[in-house]
Coordinates of C-alpha atoms in Angstrom, one line a residue:
M1 CA 0.5 -17.1 -10.9
A2 CA 0.2 -19.5 -8.0
A3 CA -3.5 -18.5 -7.5
S4 CA -4.2 -19.0 -11.2
I5 CA -2.7 -22.5 -11.1
K6 CA -4.7 -23.5 -8.0
R7 CA -7.9 -22.2 -9.6
A8 CA -7.2 -24.1 -12.8
A9 CA -6.5 -27.3 -10.9
Q10 CA -9.8 -26.9 -9.0
Q11 CA -11.7 -26.6 -12.3
H12 CA -10.0 -29.8 -13.5
G13 CA -11.0 -31.6 -10.3
C14 CA -7.6 -31.9 -8.8
E15 CA -5.4 -30.0 -6.3
A16 CA -2.1 -28.2 -7.0
T17 CA 0.7 -27.5 -4.6
V18 CA 2.8 -24.6 -5.8
H19 CA 6.4 -24.0 -4.5
C20 CA 7.8 -20.5 -5.3
V21 CA 11.5 -20.0 -5.3
D22 CA 11.8 -16.3 -5.0
I23 CA 14.5 -14.5 -2.9
S24 CA 12.0 -11.6 -2.3
R25 CA 9.8 -14.0 -0.5
Q26 CA 12.4 -16.1 1.4
A27 CA 16.0 -14.9 1.8
R28 CA 17.3 -18.5 2.2
V29 CA 16.4 -19.5 -1.3
D30 CA 19.1 -17.5 -2.9
L31 CA 19.9 -19.2 -6.2
A32 CA 23.2 -17.2 -6.3
T33 CA 24.6 -19.9 -4.0
S34 CA 25.6 -23.3 -5.5
K35 CA 24.2 -25.2 -2.5
V36 CA 20.7 -23.9 -3.2
R37 CA 21.0 -24.5 -6.9
N38 CA 22.2 -28.0 -6.4
F39 CA 19.4 -28.7 -3.9
Y40 CA 16.7 -27.8 -6.4
L41 CA 18.4 -29.6 -9.3
Q42 CA 18.5 -32.8 -7.2
Q43 CA 14.8 -32.4 -6.3
L44 CA 14.1 -32.2 -10.0
R45 CA 16.1 -35.3 -10.7
D46 CA 14.2 -37.1 -7.9
G47 CA 10.9 -36.3 -9.7
L48 CA 9.4 -34.2 -7.0
Y49 CA 7.9 -31.7 -9.4
D50 CA 5.4 -32.2 -12.2
A51 CA 5.7 -28.8 -13.8
V52 CA 8.3 -26.0 -13.8
L53 CA 7.9 -22.3 -14.5
L54 CA 11.1 -20.3 -15.0
S55 CA 11.5 -16.6 -15.2
P56 CA 15.1 -15.8 -14.2
P57 CA 16.1 -12.1 -13.6
C58 CA 17.2 -10.5 -16.9
S59 CA 18.5 -7.1 -15.8
S60 CA 22.0 -7.8 -17.2
F61 CA 20.4 -8.9 -20.5
S62 CA 18.2 -5.8 -20.8
R63 CA 18.1 -3.9 -24.1
A64 CA 17.2 -0.6 -22.3
V65 CA 20.9 0.0 -21.3
W66 CA 21.7 0.2 -25.0
A67 CA 19.4 3.2 -25.6
N68 CA 21.8 6.0 -24.7
F69 CA 24.8 6.8 -22.6
R70 CA 22.9 8.4 -19.7
G71 CA 22.4 5.2 -17.7
P72 CA 24.3 2.1 -16.7
R73 CA 26.5 0.5 -19.4
P74 CA 25.8 -2.8 -21.0
V75 CA 27.7 -5.6 -19.3
R76 CA 27.4 -8.2 -22.2
S77 CA 26.6 -8.5 -25.9
S78 CA 26.1 -11.3 -28.4
L79 CA 29.8 -11.5 -29.0
F80 CA 30.5 -11.6 -25.2
P81 CA 27.4 -13.3 -23.9
R82 CA 28.9 -14.1 -20.5
G83 CA 30.2 -10.6 -19.9
Y84 CA 32.7 -8.1 -21.3
K85 CA 36.4 -8.6 -20.2
K86 CA 36.8 -5.0 -19.0
L87 CA 34.2 -4.2 -16.4
T88 CA 34.1 -2.4 -13.1
A89 CA 33.7 -4.4 -10.0
V90 CA 30.0 -3.6 -9.7
E91 CA 29.5 -4.4 -13.4
R92 CA 31.4 -7.7 -13.2
D93 CA 29.3 -8.8 -10.2
K94 CA 26.1 -8.0 -12.1
A95 CA 27.3 -10.0 -15.2
I96 CA 28.4 -13.0 -13.1
L97 CA 25.1 -13.1 -11.2
G98 CA 23.1 -12.9 -14.4
T99 CA 25.2 -15.6 -15.9
L100 CA 24.6 -17.9 -12.9
F101 CA 20.9 -17.5 -13.3
A102 CA 21.0 -18.2 -17.0
D103 CA 23.2 -21.3 -16.6
F104 CA 20.9 -22.6 -13.9
A105 CA 17.8 -22.0 -16.0
G106 CA 19.4 -23.8 -18.9
E107 CA 20.3 -26.8 -16.7
V108 CA 16.7 -27.0 -15.5
A109 CA 15.3 -26.8 -19.0
L110 CA 17.6 -29.6 -20.1
L111 CA 16.5 -31.8 -17.2
V112 CA 12.8 -31.2 -18.0
A113 CA 13.6 -32.0 -21.7
Q114 CA 15.1 -35.3 -20.5
G115 CA 11.8 -36.2 -18.8
V116 CA 12.1 -35.2 -15.1
A117 CA 8.9 -33.1 -15.3
T118 CA 5.7 -33.1 -17.4
F119 CA 5.5 -29.4 -18.2
L120 CA 8.0 -26.5 -18.6
A121 CA 7.5 -22.8 -19.4
F122 CA 10.7 -20.7 -19.5
E123 CA 9.9 -17.0 -20.0
Q124 CA 12.3 -14.3 -21.2
R125 CA 12.1 -11.3 -23.5
E126 CA 12.4 -12.0 -27.2
D127 CA 15.8 -11.8 -28.9
L128 CA 15.1 -8.8 -31.2
G129 CA 18.5 -8.9 -32.9
A130 CA 20.7 -5.9 -33.8
L131 CA 19.7 -2.4 -32.7
K132 CA 18.1 -0.3 -35.5
K133 CA 18.7 3.1 -33.9
G134 CA 20.5 4.9 -31.1
P135 CA 24.2 5.3 -30.4
H136 CA 24.8 1.5 -30.5
R137 CA 23.1 1.1 -33.9
G138 CA 24.1 -2.2 -35.6
Q139 CA 25.3 -3.9 -32.4
R140 CA 23.5 -6.9 -31.1
P141 CA 22.7 -7.2 -27.3
A142 CA 23.0 -10.6 -25.6
S143 CA 20.0 -12.7 -24.9
M144 CA 19.4 -15.9 -22.9
W145 CA 17.9 -17.4 -26.1
Q146 CA 21.5 -17.4 -27.4
W147 CA 22.5 -19.8 -24.6
P148 CA 23.7 -23.3 -26.0
Q149 CA 21.7 -25.2 -23.3
L150 CA 18.5 -23.9 -24.6
H151 CA 19.3 -24.9 -28.2
H152 CA 20.1 -28.4 -26.9
A153 CA 16.7 -28.4 -25.1
L154 CA 15.0 -27.6 -28.4
E155 CA 16.8 -30.5 -30.1
K156 CA 15.4 -32.8 -27.4
G157 CA 11.8 -32.0 -28.4
L158 CA 10.8 -28.8 -26.6
R159 CA 9.1 -26.1 -28.6
T160 CA 9.5 -22.3 -28.5
V161 CA 6.9 -19.6 -29.1
A162 CA 6.8 -15.8 -29.2
F163 CA 4.1 -13.3 -28.6
H164 CA 3.4 -9.7 -27.5
Q165 CA 2.2 -9.5 -24.0
A166 CA -0.3 -6.8 -25.2
S167 CA -2.1 -9.7 -26.8
F168 CA -2.7 -11.0 -23.3
G169 CA -4.0 -7.7 -21.9
V170 CA -1.1 -5.6 -20.8
P171 CA -1.0 -2.0 -22.0
F172 CA 2.4 -2.3 -23.7
P173 CA 3.9 -4.6 -26.4
K174 CA 6.7 -6.4 -24.4
P175 CA 7.7 -9.0 -27.0
T176 CA 8.2 -12.3 -25.1
R177 CA 9.5 -15.8 -25.9
L178 CA 8.6 -19.0 -24.1
L179 CA 10.4 -22.4 -24.1
L180 CA 7.6 -24.9 -23.7
K181 CA 7.2 -28.6 -22.9
Y182 CA 3.6 -28.7 -24.1
N183 CA 2.1 -30.3 -27.2
G184 CA -1.4 -28.8 -27.2
P185 CA -2.9 -26.0 -29.4
L186 CA -1.8 -22.4 -29.2
P187 CA -3.8 -19.1 -29.4
S188 CA -3.8 -17.5 -32.8
F189 CA -1.6 -14.6 -31.5
V190 CA 1.2 -16.9 -30.2
F191 CA 3.8 -17.7 -33.0
E192 CA 5.8 -20.9 -32.9
G193 CA 9.4 -21.1 -34.2
R194 CA 12.9 -20.0 -33.4
P195 CA 13.9 -16.3 -33.9
T196 CA 15.3 -15.6 -37.4
F197 CA 17.7 -12.8 -38.4
A198 CA 18.9 -11.1 -41.5
D199 CA 22.5 -11.0 -42.6
D200 CA 23.1 -7.7 -40.7
G201 CA 21.7 -9.3 -37.5
S202 CA 18.3 -7.5 -37.6
Y203 CA 15.2 -9.3 -36.4
E204 CA 12.9 -10.9 -39.1
G205 CA 10.5 -13.1 -37.2
P206 CA 8.4 -15.0 -36.4
L207 CA 6.9 -12.2 -34.3
P208 CA 5.2 -9.4 -36.3
A209 CA 5.4 -5.7 -35.3
P210 CA 3.2 -4.9 -32.3
S211 CA 1.0 -2.6 -34.3
E212 CA 0.1 -5.5 -36.7
H213 CA -1.1 -7.9 -34.0
R214 CA -2.4 -6.4 -30.8
Y215 CA -5.3 -7.4 -28.7
L216 CA -6.0 -5.7 -25.4
G217 CA -8.0 -7.9 -23.0
D218 CA -7.8 -9.0 -19.4
R219 CA -4.5 -8.3 -17.7
A220 CA -4.4 -11.6 -16.0
M221 CA -5.0 -13.5 -19.2
L222 CA -1.4 -14.7 -19.6
C223 CA -1.3 -16.2 -16.1
R224 CA -4.6 -18.0 -16.7
W225 CA -3.4 -19.3 -20.0
L226 CA -0.2 -20.7 -18.6
A227 CA -2.0 -22.1 -15.6
E228 CA -4.6 -23.8 -17.9
I229 CA -2.0 -25.4 -20.2
L230 CA 0.1 -26.5 -17.2
V231 CA -2.8 -28.2 -15.5
S232 CA -4.2 -29.7 -18.7
T233 CA -0.8 -31.1 -19.5
C234 CA -0.2 -32.6 -16.1
S235 CA -3.8 -34.0 -15.9
A236 CA -3.8 -35.2 -19.6
T237 CA -6.7 -33.0 -20.6
A238 CA -7.0 -30.4 -23.3
P239 CA -7.3 -26.7 -22.6
P240 CA -10.5 -24.9 -23.7
T241 CA -10.0 -22.9 -26.9
T242 CA -12.4 -21.4 -29.4
S243 CA -12.6 -22.5 -33.0
S244 CA -10.2 -19.7 -34.0
G245 CA -7.5 -21.1 -31.7
R246 CA -7.7 -18.2 -29.3
L247 CA -7.8 -19.0 -25.6
Q248 CA -11.3 -18.9 -24.2
V249 CA -11.1 -16.6 -21.3
P250 CA -14.1 -16.7 -18.9
T251 CA -16.0 -13.5 -18.5
K252 CA -17.4 -12.0 -15.3
K253 CA -20.7 -13.6 -16.1
D254 CA -19.2 -17.1 -16.1
L255 CA -19.8 -18.0 -12.5
S256 CA -18.2 -21.4 -13.0
Y257 CA -14.9 -19.6 -13.2
V258 CA -15.4 -16.9 -10.6
T259 CA -15.6 -19.1 -7.6
N260 CA -15.9 -16.4 -5.0
E261 CA -19.2 -15.0 -6.2
P262 CA -21.9 -15.1 -3.4
E263 CA -25.1 -17.0 -3.9
G264 CA -28.3 -15.0 -4.5
P265 CA -28.8 -11.3 -5.1
R266 CA -26.6 -8.8 -3.4
T267 CA -28.0 -5.6 -1.8
V268 CA -25.9 -2.5 -1.8
G269 CA -27.6 0.5 -0.2
G270 CA -31.1 1.2 -1.2
V271 CA -34.0 3.5 -0.4
G272 CA -36.9 3.3 2.0
D273 CA -37.2 2.9 5.8
P274 CA -33.9 2.4 7.7
R275 CA -32.9 -1.2 8.2
T276 CA -32.9 -2.4 11.8
F277 CA -31.4 -5.3 13.5
R278 CA -31.3 -6.7 17.0
M279 CA -28.1 -7.8 18.7
A280 CA -28.1 -10.7 21.2
T281 CA -27.5 -9.2 24.6
G282 CA -26.5 -10.6 28.0
G283 CA -23.5 -8.6 29.1
E284 CA -20.2 -10.4 29.5
E285 CA -21.9 -13.8 29.9
G286 CA -23.4 -13.4 26.4
C287 CA -26.6 -15.0 25.1
Y288 CA -27.6 -18.6 25.5
T289 CA -27.0 -19.3 21.8
R290 CA -23.2 -19.1 22.3
S291 CA -23.1 -22.7 23.7
C292 CA -25.4 -23.9 20.9
M293 CA -23.1 -22.3 18.3
R294 CA -20.0 -23.9 19.8
Q295 CA -21.6 -27.3 19.8
M296 CA -22.8 -26.8 16.2
W297 CA -19.2 -26.0 15.2
R298 CA -17.9 -29.1 17.0
T299 CA -20.5 -31.3 15.2
W300 CA -19.6 -29.7 11.9
L301 CA -15.9 -30.2 12.4
E302 CA -16.3 -33.8 13.5
K303 CA -18.2 -34.6 10.3
R304 CA -15.0 -33.4 8.5
G305 CA -12.7 -35.6 10.4
I306 CA -11.4 -32.9 12.8
R307 CA -11.7 -34.3 16.3
D308 CA -10.3 -33.0 19.6
E309 CA -11.5 -34.0 23.0
K310 CA -10.5 -30.6 24.4
L311 CA -12.2 -28.7 21.5
L312 CA -14.6 -26.8 23.8
T313 CA -12.1 -26.4 26.7
V314 CA -10.7 -23.0 27.7
T315 CA -7.2 -23.1 29.1
E316 CA -6.8 -21.7 32.6
G317 CA -5.9 -18.0 32.4
Q318 CA -7.0 -17.7 28.7
P319 CA -10.3 -16.1 27.6
L320 CA -10.5 -17.8 24.2
Y321 CA -11.4 -21.2 22.8
L322 CA -8.0 -21.7 21.3
R323 CA -8.5 -25.3 20.1
L324 CA -11.8 -24.5 18.6
L325 CA -10.3 -21.6 16.7
R326 CA -7.5 -23.7 15.5
A327 CA -9.9 -26.5 14.3
L328 CA -12.0 -23.9 12.3
L329 CA -8.8 -22.5 10.7
E330 CA -7.8 -26.1 9.8
A331 CA -11.2 -26.7 8.1
A332 CA -10.7 -23.4 6.2
G333 CA -7.2 -24.5 5.0
D334 CA -5.4 -21.8 6.9
P335 CA -1.7 -22.8 7.2
D336 CA -1.1 -20.3 10.0
R337 CA -3.0 -22.0 12.8
E338 CA -0.6 -24.0 15.0
F339 CA 0.4 -20.9 17.0
L340 CA -3.0 -21.2 18.8
L341 CA -1.9 -24.4 20.5
R342 CA 1.3 -22.8 21.5
A343 CA -0.7 -20.0 23.1
E344 CA -2.1 -22.5 25.6
E345 CA 1.3 -22.6 27.4
G346 CA 2.4 -19.2 26.3
L347 CA 3.8 -17.4 23.3
P348 CA 7.5 -16.5 23.1
V349 CA 8.6 -12.9 23.4
G350 CA 11.1 -13.5 20.6
I351 CA 14.5 -12.8 22.3
L352 CA 15.8 -16.1 23.8
E353 CA 13.5 -18.1 21.6
P354 CA 13.2 -16.7 18.0
L355 CA 9.7 -16.0 16.7
P356 CA 8.3 -18.6 14.4
R357 CA 8.0 -18.3 10.6
T358 CA 4.8 -18.8 8.5
P359 CA 6.2 -19.2 5.0
H360 CA 2.9 -20.2 3.5
V361 CA 1.4 -16.9 4.4
C362 CA 4.1 -14.2 4.6
E363 CA 7.4 -13.6 2.9
E364 CA 10.5 -13.6 5.0
Q365 CA 11.6 -10.4 6.8
S366 CA 15.3 -9.9 6.4
K367 CA 15.8 -6.3 7.5
W368 CA 14.5 -4.5 10.6
A369 CA 14.2 -0.8 11.4
L370 CA 15.7 -1.4 14.9
E371 CA 19.1 -3.0 14.4
N372 CA 20.8 -4.5 17.5
E373 CA 24.3 -3.3 17.0
P374 CA 26.8 -5.1 19.3
W375 CA 28.7 -1.9 20.3
E376 CA 25.6 -0.2 21.6
E377 CA 25.1 -1.0 25.3
S378 CA 21.7 -2.1 26.6
Q379 CA 20.8 -1.0 30.1
A380 CA 19.0 -3.1 32.7
W381 CA 17.2 -0.3 34.4
V382 CA 16.0 3.1 32.9
P383 CA 14.4 5.9 34.9
N384 CA 10.8 6.7 34.1
Y385 CA 9.7 9.7 32.0
S386 CA 8.4 12.8 33.8
S387 CA 4.8 12.0 32.7
Q388 CA 4.8 9.0 35.0
K389 CA 5.6 11.1 38.0
E390 CA 2.8 13.5 37.1
H391 CA 0.3 10.7 37.0
A392 CA 1.8 8.3 39.6
D393 CA -1.6 7.7 41.3
F394 CA -3.2 6.7 38.0
V395 CA -0.3 4.3 37.2
R396 CA -0.5 2.6 40.6
T397 CA -4.3 2.2 40.4
K398 CA -4.0 0.8 36.8
F399 CA -1.4 -1.7 37.8
D400 CA -3.4 -2.9 40.8
E401 CA -6.4 -3.4 38.4
D402 CA -4.2 -5.4 36.0
V403 CA -2.9 -7.6 38.9
E404 CA -6.5 -8.2 39.9
E405 CA -7.4 -9.3 36.4
G406 CA -4.4 -11.5 36.1
L407 CA -2.7 -9.4 33.4
M408 CA 0.2 -8.5 35.6
E409 CA 2.0 -10.2 38.5
K410 CA 3.2 -8.3 41.6
M411 CA 6.5 -9.3 43.2
T412 CA 9.5 -7.8 45.1
L413 CA 12.6 -6.7 43.3
G414 CA 14.5 -9.6 45.0
E415 CA 12.1 -12.2 43.8
F416 CA 12.1 -10.6 40.3
K417 CA 15.9 -11.0 40.1
R418 CA 15.9 -14.5 41.5
R419 CA 13.4 -15.7 39.0
Y420 CA 14.8 -14.1 35.8
G421 CA 18.5 -13.7 36.7
E422 CA 20.4 -11.8 34.0
H423 CA 17.5 -12.1 31.5
Q424 CA 15.6 -9.1 32.8
A425 CA 15.1 -5.4 32.0
I426 CA 13.1 -2.7 33.8
A427 CA 11.8 -0.5 31.0
V428 CA 10.9 3.2 31.3
L429 CA 7.3 4.1 31.9
A430 CA 5.3 7.0 30.4
V431 CA 1.7 8.1 30.6
I432 CA -0.1 9.5 27.5
V433 CA -3.3 11.6 28.0
E434 CA -5.4 10.5 25.0
D435 CA -8.4 12.8 25.7
E436 CA -8.2 15.9 27.9
A437 CA -12.0 16.2 28.1
T438 CA -12.7 12.7 29.4
G439 CA -9.4 12.3 31.2
K440 CA -8.6 9.0 29.3
K441 CA -5.0 8.0 29.9
R442 CA -2.7 5.1 28.8
V443 CA 0.4 3.7 30.3
I444 CA 3.3 3.1 27.9
H445 CA 6.1 0.6 28.5
D446 CA 9.1 1.8 26.4
A447 CA 11.0 -1.3 25.6
T448 CA 13.1 0.5 22.9
H449 CA 15.1 3.3 24.5
G450 CA 17.7 2.3 27.0
V451 CA 16.8 -1.4 27.5
R452 CA 16.8 -2.0 23.8
V453 CA 14.6 -5.0 24.1
N454 CA 12.6 -4.3 20.9
H455 CA 16.0 -4.3 19.0
R456 CA 16.3 -8.0 19.9
V457 CA 12.8 -9.0 19.0
L458 CA 12.9 -9.9 15.3
C459 CA 9.6 -10.5 13.6
R460 CA 10.5 -12.9 10.8
D461 CA 7.2 -12.6 8.8
K462 CA 6.7 -9.6 6.5
L463 CA 3.3 -8.3 5.7
R464 CA 3.3 -5.7 2.9
A465 CA -0.5 -5.3 2.5
P466 CA -3.2 -4.6 3.3
G467 CA -2.2 -1.7 5.5
A468 CA -3.9 1.5 6.7
R469 CA -3.1 3.2 3.3
E470 CA -4.7 0.5 1.3
K471 CA -7.8 0.6 3.5
K472 CA -8.1 4.3 3.1
Q473 CA -7.7 4.1 -0.6
L474 CA -10.5 1.5 -0.8
L475 CA -12.8 3.8 1.2
R476 CA -11.9 6.7 -1.1
E477 CA -12.7 4.6 -4.2
F478 CA -16.0 3.4 -2.8
Q479 CA -16.9 7.0 -1.9
A480 CA -16.0 8.3 -5.4
S481 CA -18.0 5.6 -7.1
G482 CA -21.1 6.3 -5.0
I483 CA -21.2 2.9 -3.3
V484 CA -22.2 3.2 0.3
A485 CA -19.3 1.9 2.4
F486 CA -18.4 2.2 6.1
S487 CA -15.8 0.8 8.4
V488 CA -16.3 -0.2 12.0
A489 CA -13.5 0.5 14.5
G490 CA -13.6 -1.0 18.0
D491 CA -11.3 -0.9 21.0
I492 CA -11.4 -3.8 23.4
Q493 CA -9.9 -2.7 26.7
G494 CA -6.9 -4.7 27.8
L495 CA -6.9 -6.8 24.6
K496 CA -3.1 -6.8 24.4
G497 CA -2.9 -8.4 27.8
L498 CA -5.2 -11.3 26.9
R499 CA -2.4 -13.8 26.1
F500 CA 0.2 -15.8 27.8
H501 CA 3.9 -15.2 27.6
Y502 CA 6.0 -18.3 27.7
C503 CA 7.9 -18.2 31.0
A504 CA 10.3 -21.1 30.9
P505 CA 13.5 -21.0 33.0
G506 CA 15.8 -18.3 31.8
S507 CA 13.0 -16.4 30.0
I508 CA 13.3 -12.6 29.7
L509 CA 10.7 -10.3 31.3
V510 CA 10.4 -6.6 30.6

């Protein structure tokens, strides 16, 4: 949704800043706590947001639990909208949490109705009234649309509409209702008006049966429509619609909408003589064009107002142009760039100084596979594995090479203890033979077993995808479709050592 809003804003010639309040992204924005709820309510009152999109969790309002007796029981109904009086502890907690979210959403809707924001879209499943079949036939499940705050919001000028999400491209009906602060036109398959019910509580309208009105299109159409009416409302422009009132969704041929299309023709595979190319050579020193390229980047950045006297300076002990990399990332709008400046003096290990967060890029990690339990003792010195003794000469030669390259530092045990004091651990070593034929070996520093250093290093950014499985799946899809695709794998020797560790007084060294 955030990407759709930003694209729509770009089309309208403006820029949108999207703030997502989602506990799955950041554990600290838990709306179950009153402190967090009051914080966002105050920000709304202060006028910090132009538009609000609400989609509170609705598991305790689900109609699915009414289908039979084989799953969890309902925790509320239309007669007891805030929860039944007789519930188990788990069911009571579920009902209370759902009620908290519903109350908070109602407060936000009322604030927007009073004028604290320009646009509102509050999404929940439609209230379909009494059940027509099943063991609970005739009973009416609870719905957030029965909440009094939402009725007050409608009285203050907001509008409510209903539609089947199948009309926006999803492969199932999913009747949905929106509470909107928006005065523009609606697509023909979006029906305005409050839900109406017969005397027995059964649903009458305004939404027709899904078989009577269904249009399968693009799955992302709903996000694009909401983004379009949001931006058009906030920028006081009208959203594009066809003469029939249906939202005009750009097609793949509409390059004004698909902003990532490359210019000119694209060549995928082909026949004829093999293509050839020539790489610039020059060994480790590289080719003469490197300095020209760096100067070109500097000129390009300065024209965009990004200036740094040390832009083309390499910090002593570092192989990379860290400031140049950071400036290029700034020009590209990458929020995860400041760590490159920190790398000049050294990056934290993550024990005495926690690792930083990058909330604009990654969601927050709240659980770790290696838990540092207080009752499990950490050792300061662990004997090496037997494989180290079998390849002792290789290990000593490898360490001497690393010392020569500046990747390791050689010191006596006494100096080691004086420098690092109690913040030190001597991890177990092992040697892995990666290739018997060539004799390729690798030294492993086990910072997990015994010393339990890895248990204390908590990476606070979570990256779900893309991973190895996603990449393999993409290659399989390319292969199945007949598109020529290949991946290049490379191994730069000693790459992991080409960085500084921050060694302030009291730092830990493994």
